[in-house]
Tab-separated table of C-alpha atoms in Angstrom:
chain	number	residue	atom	x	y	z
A	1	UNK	CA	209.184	-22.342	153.595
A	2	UNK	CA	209.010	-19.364	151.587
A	3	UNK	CA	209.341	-15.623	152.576
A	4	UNK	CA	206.641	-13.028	151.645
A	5	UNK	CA	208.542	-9.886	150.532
A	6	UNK	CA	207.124	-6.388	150.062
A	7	UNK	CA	209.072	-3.145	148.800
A	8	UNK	CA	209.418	-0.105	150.603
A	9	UNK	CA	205.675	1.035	149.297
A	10	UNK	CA	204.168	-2.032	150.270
A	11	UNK	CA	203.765	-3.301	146.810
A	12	UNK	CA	204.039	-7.248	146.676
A	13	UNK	CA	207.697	-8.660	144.955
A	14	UNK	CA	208.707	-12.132	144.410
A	15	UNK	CA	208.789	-13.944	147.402
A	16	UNK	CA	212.388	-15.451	148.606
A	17	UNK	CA	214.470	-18.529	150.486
A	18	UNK	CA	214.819	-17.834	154.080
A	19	UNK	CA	218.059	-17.801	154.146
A	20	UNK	CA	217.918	-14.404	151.963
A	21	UNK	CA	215.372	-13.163	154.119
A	22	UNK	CA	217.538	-13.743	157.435
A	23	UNK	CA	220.436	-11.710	155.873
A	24	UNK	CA	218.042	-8.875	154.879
A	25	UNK	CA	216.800	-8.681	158.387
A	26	UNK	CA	220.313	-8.988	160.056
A	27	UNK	CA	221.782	-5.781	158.195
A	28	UNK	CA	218.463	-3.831	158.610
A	29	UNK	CA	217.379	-3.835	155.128
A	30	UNK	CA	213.975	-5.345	155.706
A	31	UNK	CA	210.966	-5.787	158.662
A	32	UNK	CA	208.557	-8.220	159.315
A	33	UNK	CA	205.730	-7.179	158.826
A	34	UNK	CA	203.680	-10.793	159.765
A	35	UNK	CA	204.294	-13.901	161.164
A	36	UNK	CA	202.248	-15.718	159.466
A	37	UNK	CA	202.587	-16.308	156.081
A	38	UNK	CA	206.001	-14.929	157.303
A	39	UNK	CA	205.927	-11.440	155.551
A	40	UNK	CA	208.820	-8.885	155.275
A	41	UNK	CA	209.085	-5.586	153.997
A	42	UNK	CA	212.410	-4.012	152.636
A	43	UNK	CA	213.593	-0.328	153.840
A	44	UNK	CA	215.729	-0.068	150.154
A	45	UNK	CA	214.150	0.446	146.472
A	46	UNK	CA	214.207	-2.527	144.686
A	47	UNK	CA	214.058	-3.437	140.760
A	48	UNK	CA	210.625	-5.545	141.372
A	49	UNK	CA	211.518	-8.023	138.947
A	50	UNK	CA	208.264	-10.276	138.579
A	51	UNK	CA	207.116	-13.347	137.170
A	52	UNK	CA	203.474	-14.404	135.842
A	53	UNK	CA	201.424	-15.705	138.446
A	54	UNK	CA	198.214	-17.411	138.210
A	55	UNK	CA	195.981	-17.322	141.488
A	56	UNK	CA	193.013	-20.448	141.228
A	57	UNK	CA	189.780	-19.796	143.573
A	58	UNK	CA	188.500	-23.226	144.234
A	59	UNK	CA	184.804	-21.364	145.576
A	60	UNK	CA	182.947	-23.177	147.711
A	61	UNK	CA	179.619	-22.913	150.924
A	62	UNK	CA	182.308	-24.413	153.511
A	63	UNK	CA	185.644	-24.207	152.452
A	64	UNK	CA	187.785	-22.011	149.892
A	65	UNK	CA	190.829	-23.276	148.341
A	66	UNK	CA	193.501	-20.951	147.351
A	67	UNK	CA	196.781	-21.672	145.281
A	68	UNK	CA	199.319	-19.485	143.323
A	69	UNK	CA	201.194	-20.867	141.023
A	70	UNK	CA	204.077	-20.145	138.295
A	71	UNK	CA	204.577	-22.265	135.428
A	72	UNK	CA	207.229	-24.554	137.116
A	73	UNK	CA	206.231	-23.839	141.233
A	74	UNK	CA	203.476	-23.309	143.193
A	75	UNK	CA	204.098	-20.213	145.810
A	76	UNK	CA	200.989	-19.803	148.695
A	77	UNK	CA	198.608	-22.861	149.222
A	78	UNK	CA	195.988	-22.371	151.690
A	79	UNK	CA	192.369	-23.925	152.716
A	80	UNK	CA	190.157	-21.777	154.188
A	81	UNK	CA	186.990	-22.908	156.611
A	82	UNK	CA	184.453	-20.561	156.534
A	83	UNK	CA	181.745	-19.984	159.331
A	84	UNK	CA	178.329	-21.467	159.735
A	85	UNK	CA	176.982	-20.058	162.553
A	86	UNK	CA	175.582	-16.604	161.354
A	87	UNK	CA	171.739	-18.436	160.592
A	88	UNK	CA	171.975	-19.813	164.484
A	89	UNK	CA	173.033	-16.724	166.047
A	90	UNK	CA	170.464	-14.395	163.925
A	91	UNK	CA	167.683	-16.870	164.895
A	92	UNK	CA	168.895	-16.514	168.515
A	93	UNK	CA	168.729	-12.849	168.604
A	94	UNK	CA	165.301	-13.070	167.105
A	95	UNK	CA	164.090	-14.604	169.761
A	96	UNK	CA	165.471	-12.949	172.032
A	97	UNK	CA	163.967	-9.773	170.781
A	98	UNK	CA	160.897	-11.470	170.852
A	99	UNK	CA	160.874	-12.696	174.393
A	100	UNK	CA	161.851	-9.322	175.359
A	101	UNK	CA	158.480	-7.801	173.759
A	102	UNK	CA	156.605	-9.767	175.499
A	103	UNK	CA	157.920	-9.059	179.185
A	104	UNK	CA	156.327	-6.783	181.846
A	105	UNK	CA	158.937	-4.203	180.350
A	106	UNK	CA	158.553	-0.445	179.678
A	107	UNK	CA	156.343	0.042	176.719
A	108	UNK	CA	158.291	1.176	173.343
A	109	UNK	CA	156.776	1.820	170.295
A	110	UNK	CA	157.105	-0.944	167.214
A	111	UNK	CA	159.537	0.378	165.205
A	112	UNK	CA	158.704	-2.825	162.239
A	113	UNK	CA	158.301	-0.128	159.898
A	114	UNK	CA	161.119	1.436	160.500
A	115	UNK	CA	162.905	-1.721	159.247
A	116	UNK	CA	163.292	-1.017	155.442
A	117	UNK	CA	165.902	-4.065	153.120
A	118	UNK	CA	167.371	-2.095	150.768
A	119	UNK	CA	167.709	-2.898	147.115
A	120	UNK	CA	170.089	-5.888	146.583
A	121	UNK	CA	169.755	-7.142	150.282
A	122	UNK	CA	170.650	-10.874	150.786
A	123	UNK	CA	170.861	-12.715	153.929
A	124	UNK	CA	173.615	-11.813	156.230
A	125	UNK	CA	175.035	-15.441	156.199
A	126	UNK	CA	174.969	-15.449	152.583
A	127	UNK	CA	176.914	-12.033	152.443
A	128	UNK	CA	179.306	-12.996	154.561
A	129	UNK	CA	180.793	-16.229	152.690
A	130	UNK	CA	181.082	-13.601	149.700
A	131	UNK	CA	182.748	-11.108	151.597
A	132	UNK	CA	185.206	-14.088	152.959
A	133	UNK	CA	186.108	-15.142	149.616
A	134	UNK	CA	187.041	-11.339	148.815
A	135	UNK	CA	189.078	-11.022	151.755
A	136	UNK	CA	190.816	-14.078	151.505
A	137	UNK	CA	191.437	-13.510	148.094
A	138	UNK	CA	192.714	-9.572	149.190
A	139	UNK	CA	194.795	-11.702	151.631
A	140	UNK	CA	196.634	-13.246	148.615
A	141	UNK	CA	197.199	-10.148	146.569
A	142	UNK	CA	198.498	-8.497	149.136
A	143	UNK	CA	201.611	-10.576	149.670
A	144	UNK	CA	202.382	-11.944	145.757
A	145	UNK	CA	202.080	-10.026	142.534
A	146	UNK	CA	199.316	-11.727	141.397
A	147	UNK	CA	198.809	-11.386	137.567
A	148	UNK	CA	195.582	-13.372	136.900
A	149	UNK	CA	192.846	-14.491	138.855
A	150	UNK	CA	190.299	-17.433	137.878
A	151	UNK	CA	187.659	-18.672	139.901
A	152	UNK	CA	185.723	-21.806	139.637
A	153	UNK	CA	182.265	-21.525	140.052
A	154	UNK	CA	179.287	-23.969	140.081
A	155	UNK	CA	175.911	-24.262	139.021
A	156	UNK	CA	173.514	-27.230	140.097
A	157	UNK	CA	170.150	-28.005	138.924
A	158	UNK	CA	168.961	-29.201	142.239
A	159	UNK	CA	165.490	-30.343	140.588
A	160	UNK	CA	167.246	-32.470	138.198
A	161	UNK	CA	168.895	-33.610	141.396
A	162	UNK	CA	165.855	-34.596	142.987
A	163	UNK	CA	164.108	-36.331	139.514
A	164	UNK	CA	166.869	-37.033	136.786
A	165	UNK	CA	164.201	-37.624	133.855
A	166	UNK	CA	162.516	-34.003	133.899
A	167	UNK	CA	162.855	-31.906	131.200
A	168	UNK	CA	160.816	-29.551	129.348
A	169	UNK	CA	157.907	-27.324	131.130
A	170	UNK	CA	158.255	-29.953	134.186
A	171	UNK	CA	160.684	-27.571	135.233
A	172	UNK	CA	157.595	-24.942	136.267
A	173	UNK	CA	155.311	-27.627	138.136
A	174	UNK	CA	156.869	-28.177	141.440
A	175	UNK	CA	155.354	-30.015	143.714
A	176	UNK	CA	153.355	-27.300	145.812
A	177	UNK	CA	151.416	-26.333	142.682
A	178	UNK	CA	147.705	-26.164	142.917
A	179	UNK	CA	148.184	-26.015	147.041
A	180	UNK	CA	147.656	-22.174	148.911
A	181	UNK	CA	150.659	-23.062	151.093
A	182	UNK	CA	152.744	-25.675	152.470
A	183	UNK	CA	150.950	-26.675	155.518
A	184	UNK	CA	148.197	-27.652	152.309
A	185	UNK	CA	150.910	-29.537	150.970
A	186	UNK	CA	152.281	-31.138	153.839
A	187	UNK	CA	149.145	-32.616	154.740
A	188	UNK	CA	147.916	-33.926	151.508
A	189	UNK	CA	151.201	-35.010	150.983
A	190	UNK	CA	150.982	-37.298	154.054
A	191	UNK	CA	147.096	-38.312	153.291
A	192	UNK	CA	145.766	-36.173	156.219
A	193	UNK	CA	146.979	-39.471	158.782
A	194	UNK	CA	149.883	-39.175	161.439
A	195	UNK	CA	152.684	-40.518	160.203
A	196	UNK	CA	153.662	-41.569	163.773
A	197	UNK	CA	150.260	-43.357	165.255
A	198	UNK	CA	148.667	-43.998	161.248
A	199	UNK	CA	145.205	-42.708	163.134
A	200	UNK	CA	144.908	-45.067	166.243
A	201	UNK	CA	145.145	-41.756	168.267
A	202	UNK	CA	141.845	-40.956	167.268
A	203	UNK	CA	142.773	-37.412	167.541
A	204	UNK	CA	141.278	-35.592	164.903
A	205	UNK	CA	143.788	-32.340	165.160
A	206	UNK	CA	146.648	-32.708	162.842
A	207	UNK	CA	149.770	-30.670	163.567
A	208	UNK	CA	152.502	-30.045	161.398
A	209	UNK	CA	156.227	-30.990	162.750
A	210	UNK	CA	159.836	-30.251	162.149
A	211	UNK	CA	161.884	-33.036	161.957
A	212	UNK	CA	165.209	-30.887	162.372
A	213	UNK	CA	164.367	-27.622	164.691
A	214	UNK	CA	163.284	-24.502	162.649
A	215	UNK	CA	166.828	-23.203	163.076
A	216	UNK	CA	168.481	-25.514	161.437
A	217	UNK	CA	166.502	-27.206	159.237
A	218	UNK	CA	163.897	-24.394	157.942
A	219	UNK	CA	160.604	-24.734	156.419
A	220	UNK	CA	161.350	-27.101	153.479
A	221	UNK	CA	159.114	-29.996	152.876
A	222	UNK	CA	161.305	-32.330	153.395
A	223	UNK	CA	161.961	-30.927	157.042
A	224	UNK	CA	157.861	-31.412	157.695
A	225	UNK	CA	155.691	-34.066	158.455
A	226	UNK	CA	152.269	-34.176	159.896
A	227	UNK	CA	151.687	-35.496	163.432
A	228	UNK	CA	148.644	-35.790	165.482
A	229	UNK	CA	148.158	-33.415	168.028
A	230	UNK	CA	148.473	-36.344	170.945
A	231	UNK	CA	151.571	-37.267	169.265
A	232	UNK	CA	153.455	-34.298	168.674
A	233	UNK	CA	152.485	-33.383	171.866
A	234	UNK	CA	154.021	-37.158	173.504
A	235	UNK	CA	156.800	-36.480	171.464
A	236	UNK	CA	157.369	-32.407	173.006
A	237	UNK	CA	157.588	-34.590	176.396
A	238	UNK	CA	159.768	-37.547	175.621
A	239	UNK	CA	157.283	-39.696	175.821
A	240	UNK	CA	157.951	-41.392	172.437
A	241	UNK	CA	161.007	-40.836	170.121
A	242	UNK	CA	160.352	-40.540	166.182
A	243	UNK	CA	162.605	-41.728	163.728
A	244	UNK	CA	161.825	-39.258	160.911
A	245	UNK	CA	164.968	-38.740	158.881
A	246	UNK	CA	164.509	-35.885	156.373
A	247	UNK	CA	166.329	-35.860	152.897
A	248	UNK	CA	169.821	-34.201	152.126
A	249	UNK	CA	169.825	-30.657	152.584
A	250	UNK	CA	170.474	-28.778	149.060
A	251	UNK	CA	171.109	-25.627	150.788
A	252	UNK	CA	175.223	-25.544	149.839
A	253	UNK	CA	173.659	-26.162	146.082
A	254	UNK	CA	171.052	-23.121	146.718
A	255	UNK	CA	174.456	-21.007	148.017
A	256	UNK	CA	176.484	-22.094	145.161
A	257	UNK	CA	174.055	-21.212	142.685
A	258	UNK	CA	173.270	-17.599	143.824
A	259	UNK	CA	176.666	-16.464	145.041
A	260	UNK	CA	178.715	-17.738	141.769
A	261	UNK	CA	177.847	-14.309	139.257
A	262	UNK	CA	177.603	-11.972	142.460
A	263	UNK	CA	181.129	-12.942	143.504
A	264	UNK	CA	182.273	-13.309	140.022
A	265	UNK	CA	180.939	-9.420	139.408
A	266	UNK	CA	182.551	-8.075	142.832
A	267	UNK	CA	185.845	-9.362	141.519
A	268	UNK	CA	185.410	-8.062	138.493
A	269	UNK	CA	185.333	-4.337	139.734
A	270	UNK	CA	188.301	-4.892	141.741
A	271	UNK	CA	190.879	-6.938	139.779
A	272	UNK	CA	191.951	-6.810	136.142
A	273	UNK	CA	192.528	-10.717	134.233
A	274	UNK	CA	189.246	-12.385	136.142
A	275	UNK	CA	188.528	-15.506	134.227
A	276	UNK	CA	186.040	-18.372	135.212
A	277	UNK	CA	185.903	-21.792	134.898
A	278	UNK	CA	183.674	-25.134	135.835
A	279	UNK	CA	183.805	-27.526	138.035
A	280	UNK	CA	184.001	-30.589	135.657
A	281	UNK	CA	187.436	-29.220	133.915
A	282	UNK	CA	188.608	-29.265	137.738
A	283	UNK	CA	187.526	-32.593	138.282
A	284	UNK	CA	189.389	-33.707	134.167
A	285	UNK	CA	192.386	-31.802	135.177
A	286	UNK	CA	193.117	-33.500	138.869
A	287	UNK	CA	192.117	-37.217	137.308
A	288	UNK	CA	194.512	-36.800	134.308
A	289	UNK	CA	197.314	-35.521	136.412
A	290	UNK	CA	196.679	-38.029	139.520
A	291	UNK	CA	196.318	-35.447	141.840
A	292	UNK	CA	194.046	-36.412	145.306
A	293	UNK	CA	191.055	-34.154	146.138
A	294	UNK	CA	191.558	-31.391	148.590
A	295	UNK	CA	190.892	-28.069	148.188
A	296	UNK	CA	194.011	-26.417	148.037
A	297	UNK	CA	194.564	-29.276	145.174
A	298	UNK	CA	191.541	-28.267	143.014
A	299	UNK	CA	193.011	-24.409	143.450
A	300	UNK	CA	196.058	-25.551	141.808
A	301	UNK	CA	194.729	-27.435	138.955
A	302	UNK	CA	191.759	-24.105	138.313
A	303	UNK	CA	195.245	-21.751	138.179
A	304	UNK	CA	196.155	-23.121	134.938
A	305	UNK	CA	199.355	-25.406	136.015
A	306	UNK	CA	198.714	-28.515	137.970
A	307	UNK	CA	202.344	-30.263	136.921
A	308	UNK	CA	203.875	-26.965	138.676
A	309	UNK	CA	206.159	-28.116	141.749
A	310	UNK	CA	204.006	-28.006	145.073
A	311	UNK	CA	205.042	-26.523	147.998
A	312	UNK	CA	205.552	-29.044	150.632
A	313	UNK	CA	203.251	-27.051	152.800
A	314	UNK	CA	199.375	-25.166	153.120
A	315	UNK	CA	198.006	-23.021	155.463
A	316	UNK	CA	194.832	-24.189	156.758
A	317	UNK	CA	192.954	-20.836	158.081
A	318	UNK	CA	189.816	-20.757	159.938
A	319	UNK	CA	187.146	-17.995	159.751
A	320	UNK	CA	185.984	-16.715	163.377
A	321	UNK	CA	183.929	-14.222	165.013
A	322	UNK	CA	185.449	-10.912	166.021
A	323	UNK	CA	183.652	-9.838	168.609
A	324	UNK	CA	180.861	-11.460	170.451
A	325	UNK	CA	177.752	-9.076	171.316
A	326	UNK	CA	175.492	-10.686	173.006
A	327	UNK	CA	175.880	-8.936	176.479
A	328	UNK	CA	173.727	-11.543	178.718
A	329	UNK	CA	173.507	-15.378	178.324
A	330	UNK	CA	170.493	-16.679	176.498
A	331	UNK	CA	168.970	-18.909	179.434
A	332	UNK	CA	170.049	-17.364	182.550
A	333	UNK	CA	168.874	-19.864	185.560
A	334	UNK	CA	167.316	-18.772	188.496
A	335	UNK	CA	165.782	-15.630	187.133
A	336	UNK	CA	169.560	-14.070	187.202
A	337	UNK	CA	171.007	-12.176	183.934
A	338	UNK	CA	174.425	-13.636	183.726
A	339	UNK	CA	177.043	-11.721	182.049
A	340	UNK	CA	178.025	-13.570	178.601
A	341	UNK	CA	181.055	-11.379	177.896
A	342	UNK	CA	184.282	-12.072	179.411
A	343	UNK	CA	186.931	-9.297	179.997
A	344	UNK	CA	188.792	-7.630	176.969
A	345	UNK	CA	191.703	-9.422	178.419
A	346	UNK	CA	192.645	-12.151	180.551
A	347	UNK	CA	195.497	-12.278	182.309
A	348	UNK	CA	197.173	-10.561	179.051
A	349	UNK	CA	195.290	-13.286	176.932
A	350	UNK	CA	192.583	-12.464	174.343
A	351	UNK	CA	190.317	-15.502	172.645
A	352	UNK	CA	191.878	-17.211	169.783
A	353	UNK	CA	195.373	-16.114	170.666
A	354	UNK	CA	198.075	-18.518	169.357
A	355	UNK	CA	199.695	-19.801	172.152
A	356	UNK	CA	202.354	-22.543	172.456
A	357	UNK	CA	202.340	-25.055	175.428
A	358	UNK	CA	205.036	-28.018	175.867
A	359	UNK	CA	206.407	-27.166	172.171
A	360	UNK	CA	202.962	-27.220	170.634
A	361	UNK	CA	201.193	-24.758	168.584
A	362	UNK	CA	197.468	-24.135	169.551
A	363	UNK	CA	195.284	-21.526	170.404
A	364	UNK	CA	192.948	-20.324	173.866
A	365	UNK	CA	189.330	-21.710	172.669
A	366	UNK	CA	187.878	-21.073	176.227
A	367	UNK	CA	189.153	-18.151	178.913
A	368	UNK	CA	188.199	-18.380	183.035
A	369	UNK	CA	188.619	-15.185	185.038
A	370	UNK	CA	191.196	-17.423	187.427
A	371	UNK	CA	193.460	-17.590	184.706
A	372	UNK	CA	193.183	-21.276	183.485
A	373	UNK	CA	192.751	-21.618	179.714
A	374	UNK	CA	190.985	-24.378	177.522
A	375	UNK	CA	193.627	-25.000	174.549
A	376	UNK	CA	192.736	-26.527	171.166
A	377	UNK	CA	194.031	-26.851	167.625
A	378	UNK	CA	192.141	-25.807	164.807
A	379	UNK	CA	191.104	-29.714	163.853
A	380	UNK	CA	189.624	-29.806	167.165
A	381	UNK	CA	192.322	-31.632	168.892
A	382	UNK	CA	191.972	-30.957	172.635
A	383	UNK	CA	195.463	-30.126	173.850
A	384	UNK	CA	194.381	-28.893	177.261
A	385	UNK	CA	190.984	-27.975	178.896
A	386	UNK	CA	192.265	-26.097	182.403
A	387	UNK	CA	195.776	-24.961	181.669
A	388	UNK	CA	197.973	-22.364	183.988
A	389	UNK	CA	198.599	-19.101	181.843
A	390	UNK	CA	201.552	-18.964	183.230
A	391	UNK	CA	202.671	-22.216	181.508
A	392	UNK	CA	201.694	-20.857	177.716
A	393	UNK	CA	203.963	-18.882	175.867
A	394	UNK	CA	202.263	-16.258	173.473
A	395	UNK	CA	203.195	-16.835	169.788
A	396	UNK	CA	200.694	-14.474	167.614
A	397	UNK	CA	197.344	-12.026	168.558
A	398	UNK	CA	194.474	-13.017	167.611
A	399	UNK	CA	192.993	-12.410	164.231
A	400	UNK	CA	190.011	-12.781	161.966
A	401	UNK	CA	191.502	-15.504	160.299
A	402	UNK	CA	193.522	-18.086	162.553
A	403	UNK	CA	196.654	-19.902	160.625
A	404	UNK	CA	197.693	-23.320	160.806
A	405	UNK	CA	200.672	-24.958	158.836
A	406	UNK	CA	200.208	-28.141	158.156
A	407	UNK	CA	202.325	-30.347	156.268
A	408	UNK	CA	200.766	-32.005	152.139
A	409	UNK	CA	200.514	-35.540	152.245
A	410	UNK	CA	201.049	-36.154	148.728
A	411	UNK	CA	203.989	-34.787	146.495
A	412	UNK	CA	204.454	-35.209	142.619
C-alpha cells in the first residue's frame, strides 16, 4: 500500500513504499499526518522531484469514481457514495414547520417574505453532490501532485429516452400542452374513470393519487393517477391495495444534465489543465482494454492511461451527515417531545467512529446512553447490534467522509 508524503509546507510529493516511510518516521524525519489514505509529512526540505499525473473524475448522481494515474501505475483509487437523503429530510422539516403553524402556539408574524432565493439558487440536494465532487476531488490534490484533471460528464436526452423516433419541433410539444395544469392532464390522460374501480363506484368525485409518496416520488405524471374519491379513500385505510407501478425515475438523468457545465465551471476557477470528456469514449476505452465496470475503473480509463499498473487496492468512502439538527423526534407518542439528539459523546464514542471489534474494522452506526453500540460496515454488513464499549477498540474519529479499503477483484 502506498504512502502519501507531504513536504515540510504541506505541498503534495511523490508518494513512497512503506518501508521508506517506516524509516522516515523512526529517525524523526517525518509525521503522520492521517491514517487514512496513510499520509505523512516530512520535518526536512526536500528536492520535490515529480512526475505527470493524470487525475480521471468518473461524475456521477450516486457515486464518484476517482483514479490517479502515471503512465506506467496507477497511485489513489477510490469510489465515493454520495448521500440521498437531503430531499427527505428538507421535506421533513417542511412539515414540521408546518404542523408547528398550525398549533395553539404563540402567534408570530409570517416571515414568507422575508424568504428571498438569491440569483443562481439550486436545490440544496443538488448543491450538495457538486460540492462533494469538489471536495473529494480537493481530497485528491491534497495528497498527490496532481498535474491534470479531466472529468467525464454526461448529457441525456431524456425525451428521446421516453420516444426514440422524435425529432424536429416534437421536441417543444410535450405532453401537457394545451392542458392549464397537470391535474388537467392527469385526468384526461386517464379518460376522467378510476383507474382502480373503472366507474362501478359510482362516485362521481375524482381524486388525483401518488403512486410513490410526494417525498419521494414528486409531482411527475408518471407518479399520478386518478382515483375515485371512495377508492382513494379505501385505499388511505387498507382496505384495498393498488398495484400501480410508475415508470423509471429520470431524475439521476435530470441531475446529470444540469450539474455537468456548473461543476465543470467551478473546477475551472480552481485548477489549471481541466479537460472534459464523454461517456461513450469511457465506455470504447474499458471494452477495448477488457477492463470490468466499476467506478474507480471508468476513473482510470477517463485519466488518459487504462494499461497503467493498478493498485491492488481502492478506498471505498461514504458521504455522511455531520451533525444532526433536528432537536425533537418527528412523531413523539403520547403527546411527549422526545429528545432526538444523543450526547456529544458516549462513553468516549462519537457516531461513525471507526472502531475495531474481534480483529474487524467497522464503525458505531447506532449509540445507547448504557453504553452498548450497534456496529456495521459500510456495505451494510451487520457486525454487531448491542455491543459492550468496552470490547471495541477505537481505530480513527469520525469524519465527513468514512474510509474503507477494500481489496480489486480484477488485475491486468
Amino acid at each position: 500500500m502506498l504512502v502519501y508524503v507531504l513536504n515540510k509546507n504541506k505541498k503534495p510529493l511523490m508518494p513512497c513504499k512503506p518501508a521508506k516511510a517506516r524509516k522516515l518516521l523512526k529517525n524523526n524525519k517525518a509525521i503522520v499526518i492521517q491514517r487514512k489514505p496513510f499520509t505523512i509529512q516530512l520535518l526536512y526540505g526536500s528536492s520535490g522531484y515529480k512526475q505527470e499525473i493524470s487525475l480521471g473524475v468518473d461524475t456521477g448522481s450516486k457515486f464518484i469514481g476517482l483514479s490517479a494515474t502515471t503512465i506506467k501505475k496507477e497511485l489513489y483509487a477510490s469510489t465515493v457514495e454520495l448521500r440521498n437523503d437531503i430531499v427527505k429530510l428538507n421535506s421533513d422539516r417542511r412539515q414540521n414547520r408546518k404542523s408547528r403553524r398550525s398549533r395553539n402556539t404563540r402567534h408570530r408574524k409570517p416571515r414568507f417574505d422575508n424568504r428571498r432565493k438569491c440569483e443562481g439558487w439550486i436545490a440544496p440536494s443538488v448543491k450538495h453532490k457538486i460540492d462533494t465532487h469538489l471536495k473529494s476531488i480537493d481530497n485528491v490534490y491534497k495528497i498527490l501532485p496532481i498535474t491534470n484533471l479531466v472529468v467525464e460528464v454526461a448529457n441525456f436526452d431524456i425525451q428521446k429516452i421516453i420516444n426514440p423516433n422524435i425529432s424536429g419541433s416534437e421536441y417543444q410539444k410535450g405532453k401537457q400542452l394545451g392542458f392549464l395544469n397537470i391535474r388537467q392532464y392527469i385526468l384526461h390522460r386517464d379518460s376522467y374513470t378510476c383507474q382502480c374501480c373503472k366507474g362501478k363506484s359510482k362516485d362521481n368525485i375524482l381524486n388525483i393519487h401518488h403512486i410513490e409518496s410526494k417525498k419521494t416520488g414528486g409531482n411527475s405524471p408518471d407518479n399520478l393517477v386518478t382515483l375515485c374519491k371512495t377508492c382513494h379513500t379505501k385505499f388511505h385505510k387498507g382496505e384495498i391495495n393498488l398495484n400501480f407501478k410508475r415508470r423509471k425515475s429520470f431524475r439521476d438523468a435530470t441531475f446529470m444534465n444540469f450539474m455537468k457545465w456548473r461543476l465543470y465551471d467551478e473546477l475551472s476557477k480552481l485548477y489549471s489543465n481541466v479537460s472534459m470528456t464523454f461517456g461513450y469514449i469511457t465506455n470504447f476505452i474499458r471494452i477495448k482494454h477488457g477492463l470490468p465496470k466499476d467506478h474507480y475503473v471508468d476513473a482510470r480509463c477517463i485519466s488518459g492511461n487504462p494499461s497503467a499498473e493498478p493498485l491492488d487496492y481502492y478506498f471505498y468512502q461514504k458521504k455522511v451527515r455531520c451533525h444532526n439538527r433536528q432537536i425533537h423526534k418527528s412523531n413523539p407518542k403520547k403527546g411527549k417531545r422526545l429528545l432526538n439528539q444523543a450526547p456529544y459523546k458516549v462513553k468516549g464514542f462519537r457516531l461513525y467512529d471507526n472502531v475495531s471489534y474481534n480483529g474487524i474494522e467497522c464503525f458505531i452506526w447506532g449509540r445507547r446512553r448504557n453504553g452498548f453500540f450497534s456496529l456495521k460496515k459500510l456495505d451494510g454488513t451487520k457486525i454487531h447490534n448491542a455491543i459492550n464499549y468496552k470490547k471495541l477498540k477505537f481505530l480513527l474519529p469520525r469524519k465527513g467522509y468514512l474510509i474503507e479499503t477494500r481489496r480489486q477483484l480484477f488485475i491486468n
